[in-house]
Coordinates of C-alpha atoms in Angstrom, one line a residue:
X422 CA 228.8 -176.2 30.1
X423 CA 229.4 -173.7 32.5
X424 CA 227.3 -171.2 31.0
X425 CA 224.4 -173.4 30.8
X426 CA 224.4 -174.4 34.5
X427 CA 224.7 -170.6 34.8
X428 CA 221.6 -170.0 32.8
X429 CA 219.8 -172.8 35.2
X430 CA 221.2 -171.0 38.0
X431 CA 219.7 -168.0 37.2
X432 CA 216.2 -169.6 36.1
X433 CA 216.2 -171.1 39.0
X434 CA 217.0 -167.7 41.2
X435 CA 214.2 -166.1 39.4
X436 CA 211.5 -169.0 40.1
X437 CA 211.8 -169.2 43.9
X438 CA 211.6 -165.1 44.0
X439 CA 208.4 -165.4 42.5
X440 CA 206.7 -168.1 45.0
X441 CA 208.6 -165.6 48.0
X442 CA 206.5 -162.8 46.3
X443 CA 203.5 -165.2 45.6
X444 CA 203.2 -166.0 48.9
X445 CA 203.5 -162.8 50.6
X446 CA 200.3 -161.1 48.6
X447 CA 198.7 -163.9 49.1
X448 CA 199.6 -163.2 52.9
X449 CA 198.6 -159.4 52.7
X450 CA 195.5 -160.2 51.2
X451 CA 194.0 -162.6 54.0
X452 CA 193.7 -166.5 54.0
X453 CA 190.6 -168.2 54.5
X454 CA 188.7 -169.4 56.8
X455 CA 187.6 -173.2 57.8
X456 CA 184.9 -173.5 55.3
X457 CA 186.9 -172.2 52.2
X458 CA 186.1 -169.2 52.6
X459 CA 187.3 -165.7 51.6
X460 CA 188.2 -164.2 54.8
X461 CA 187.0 -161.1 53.7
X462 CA 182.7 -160.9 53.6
X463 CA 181.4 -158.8 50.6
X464 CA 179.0 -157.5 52.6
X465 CA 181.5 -155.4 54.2
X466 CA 183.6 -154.3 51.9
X467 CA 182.3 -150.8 52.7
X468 CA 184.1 -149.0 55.1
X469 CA 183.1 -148.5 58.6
X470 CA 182.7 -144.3 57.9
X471 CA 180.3 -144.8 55.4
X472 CA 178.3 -147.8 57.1
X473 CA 177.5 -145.0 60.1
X474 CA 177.0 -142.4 57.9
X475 CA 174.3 -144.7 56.3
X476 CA 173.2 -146.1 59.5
X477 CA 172.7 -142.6 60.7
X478 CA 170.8 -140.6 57.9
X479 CA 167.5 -141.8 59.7
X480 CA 168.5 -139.6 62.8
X481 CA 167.0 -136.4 63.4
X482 CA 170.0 -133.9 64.2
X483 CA 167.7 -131.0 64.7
X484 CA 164.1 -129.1 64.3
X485 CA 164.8 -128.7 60.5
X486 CA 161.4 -130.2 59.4
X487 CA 158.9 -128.9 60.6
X488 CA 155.1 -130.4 61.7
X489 CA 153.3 -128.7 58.3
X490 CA 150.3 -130.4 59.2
X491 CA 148.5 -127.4 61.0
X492 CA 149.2 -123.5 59.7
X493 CA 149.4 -120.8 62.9
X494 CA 150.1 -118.0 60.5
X495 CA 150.1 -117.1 56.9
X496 CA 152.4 -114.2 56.2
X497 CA 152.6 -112.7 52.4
X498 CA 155.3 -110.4 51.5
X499 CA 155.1 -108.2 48.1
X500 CA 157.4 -109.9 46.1
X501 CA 156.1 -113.3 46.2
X502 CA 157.7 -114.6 49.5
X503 CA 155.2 -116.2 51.5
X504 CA 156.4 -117.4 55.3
X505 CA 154.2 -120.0 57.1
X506 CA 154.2 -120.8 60.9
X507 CA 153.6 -124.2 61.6
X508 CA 154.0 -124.3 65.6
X509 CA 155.4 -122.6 68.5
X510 CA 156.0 -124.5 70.9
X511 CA 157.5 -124.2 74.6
X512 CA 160.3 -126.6 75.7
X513 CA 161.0 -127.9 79.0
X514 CA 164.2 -125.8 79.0
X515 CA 162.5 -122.7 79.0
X516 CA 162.7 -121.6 75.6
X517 CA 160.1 -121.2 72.8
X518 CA 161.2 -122.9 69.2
X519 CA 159.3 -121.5 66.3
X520 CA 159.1 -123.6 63.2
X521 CA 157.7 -122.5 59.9
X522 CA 158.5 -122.7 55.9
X523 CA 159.0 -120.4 53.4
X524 CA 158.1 -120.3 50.5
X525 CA 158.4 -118.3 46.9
X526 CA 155.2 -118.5 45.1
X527 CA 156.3 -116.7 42.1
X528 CA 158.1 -118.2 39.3
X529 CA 161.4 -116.4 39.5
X530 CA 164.3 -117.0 41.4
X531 CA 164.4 -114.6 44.6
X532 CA 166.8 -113.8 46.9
X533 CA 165.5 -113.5 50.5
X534 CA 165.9 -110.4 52.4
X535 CA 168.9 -109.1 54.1
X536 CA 167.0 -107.8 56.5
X537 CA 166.3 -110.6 57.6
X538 CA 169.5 -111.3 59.3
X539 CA 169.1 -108.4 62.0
X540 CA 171.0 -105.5 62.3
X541 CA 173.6 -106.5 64.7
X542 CA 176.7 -106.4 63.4
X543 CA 177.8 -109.2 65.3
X544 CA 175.3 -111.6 64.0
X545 CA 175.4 -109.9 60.2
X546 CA 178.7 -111.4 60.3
X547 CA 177.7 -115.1 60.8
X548 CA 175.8 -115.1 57.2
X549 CA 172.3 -115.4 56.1
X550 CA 169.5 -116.3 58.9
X551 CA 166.5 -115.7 60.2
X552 CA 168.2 -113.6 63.3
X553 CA 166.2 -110.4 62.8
X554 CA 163.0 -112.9 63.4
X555 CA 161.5 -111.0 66.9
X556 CA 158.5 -111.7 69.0
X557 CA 156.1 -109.5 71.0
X558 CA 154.4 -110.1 74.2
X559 CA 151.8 -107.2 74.1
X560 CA 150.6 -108.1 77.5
X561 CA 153.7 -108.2 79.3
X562 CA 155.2 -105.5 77.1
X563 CA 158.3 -107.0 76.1
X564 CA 159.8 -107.8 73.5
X565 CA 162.5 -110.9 72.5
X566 CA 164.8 -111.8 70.3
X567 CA 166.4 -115.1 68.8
X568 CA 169.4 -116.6 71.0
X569 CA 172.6 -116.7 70.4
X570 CA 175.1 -119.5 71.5
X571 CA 178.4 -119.1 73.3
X572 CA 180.0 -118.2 69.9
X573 CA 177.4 -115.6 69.1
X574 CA 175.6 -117.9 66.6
X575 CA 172.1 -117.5 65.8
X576 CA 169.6 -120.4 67.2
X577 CA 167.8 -120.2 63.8
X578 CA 168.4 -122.1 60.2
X579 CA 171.0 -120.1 58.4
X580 CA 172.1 -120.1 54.6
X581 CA 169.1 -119.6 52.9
X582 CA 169.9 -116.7 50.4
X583 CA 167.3 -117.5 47.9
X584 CA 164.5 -120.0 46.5
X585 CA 163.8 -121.0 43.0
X586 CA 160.0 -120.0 42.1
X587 CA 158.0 -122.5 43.4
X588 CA 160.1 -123.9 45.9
X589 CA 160.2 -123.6 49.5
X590 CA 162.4 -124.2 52.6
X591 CA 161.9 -125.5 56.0
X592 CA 163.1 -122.8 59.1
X593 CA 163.6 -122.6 63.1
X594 CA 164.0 -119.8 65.4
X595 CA 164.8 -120.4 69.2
X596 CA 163.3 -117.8 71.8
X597 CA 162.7 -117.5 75.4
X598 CA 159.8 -118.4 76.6
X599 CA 157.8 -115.8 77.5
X600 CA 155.5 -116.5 80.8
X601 CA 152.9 -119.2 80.8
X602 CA 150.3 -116.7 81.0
X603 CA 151.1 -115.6 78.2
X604 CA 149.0 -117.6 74.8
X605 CA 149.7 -115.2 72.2
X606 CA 152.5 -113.1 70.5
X607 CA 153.0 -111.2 67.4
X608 CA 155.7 -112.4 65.2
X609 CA 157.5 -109.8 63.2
X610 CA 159.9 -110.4 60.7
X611 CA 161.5 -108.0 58.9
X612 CA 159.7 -106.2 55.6
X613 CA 157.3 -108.7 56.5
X614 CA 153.7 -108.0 57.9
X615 CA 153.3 -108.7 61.6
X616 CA 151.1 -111.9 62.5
X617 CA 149.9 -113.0 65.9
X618 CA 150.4 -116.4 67.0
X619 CA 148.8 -119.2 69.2
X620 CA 151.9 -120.3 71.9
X621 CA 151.7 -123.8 73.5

């Protein structure tokens, strides 16, 4: 007898810890509310990282795309690299921002030139850009050359290193303004013939 009321004992034991544990994931997994409910809405099951993320891919974070629907310059290169200035344009701040795409016209894979990047060794260092990009005031005589931030960082896309033929890639490059008199400058970009611009 006394090892059947053990046996019941035991059963017993092993019943309630299973409503204890019942209970508490029901607990950890949220009640519901007055209609019924899941407490939890579907809808949101998404975390809150990836809703901003999604809320925030229509935000511009920078000139990356440029306005292709005029042309200020055409430049070709030999191999097949084509660059194309779309505006240049003054902002309040007192600086100029070039924007422009380029482009490989030729059905190969090319790598864009290093010379490109400038011959500084201090912007060589921060990768692949657009830093030896230069403009020249013929009238004022002077010539000027794409910022750099307070780490020494180009103002100008960086990390192109080459297009697929037939593809193309959007650019900036950030300059001082030169004076207001001033309506024209060549652009001169490295291995690249020089082509004078309209400035607004």
């Amino acid at each position: 007898m006394s090892v059947w009321h053990g046996a019941q004992a035991r059963r017993r034991t092993a019943v309630a810890l299973a409503a204890v544990a019942l209970t508490v994931s029901l607990t950890a997994c949220g009640g519901t509310d007055d209609d019924g409910k899941s407490g939890a809405d579907p809808s949101s099951s998404a975390p809150a990282a990836e809703k901003s993320k999604g809320e925030d891919q229509g935000k511009d974070d920078g000139p990356t795309v440029p306005d292709t629907s005029k042309t200020l310059a055409t430049i070709n290169g030999n191999d097949g690299i084509q660059v194309l200035i779309h505006t240049a344009a003054r902002d309040a701040g007192g600086f100029l921002t070039i924007t422009g795409t380029v482009k490989n016209t030729s059905g190969e894979n090319k790598q864009l030139p290093l010379q490109w990047n400038g011959l500084e060794s201090q912007i060589k260092s921060k990768g692949r850009s657009f830093a030896g990009m230069t403009l020249v005031d013929k009238a004022e005589k002077k010539r000027y050359y794409v910022l750099r931030d307070t780490d020494a960082n180009p103002l100008t896309t960086t990390g192109i290193t080459r297009l697929d033929g037939g593809t193309s890639a959007a650019f900036f490059a950030q300059f001082p303004a030169p004076p207001s008199s001033t309506t024209q400058v060549d652009l001169q970009l490295p291995v690249m013939p020089t082509a004078t611009i309209e400035i607004s």
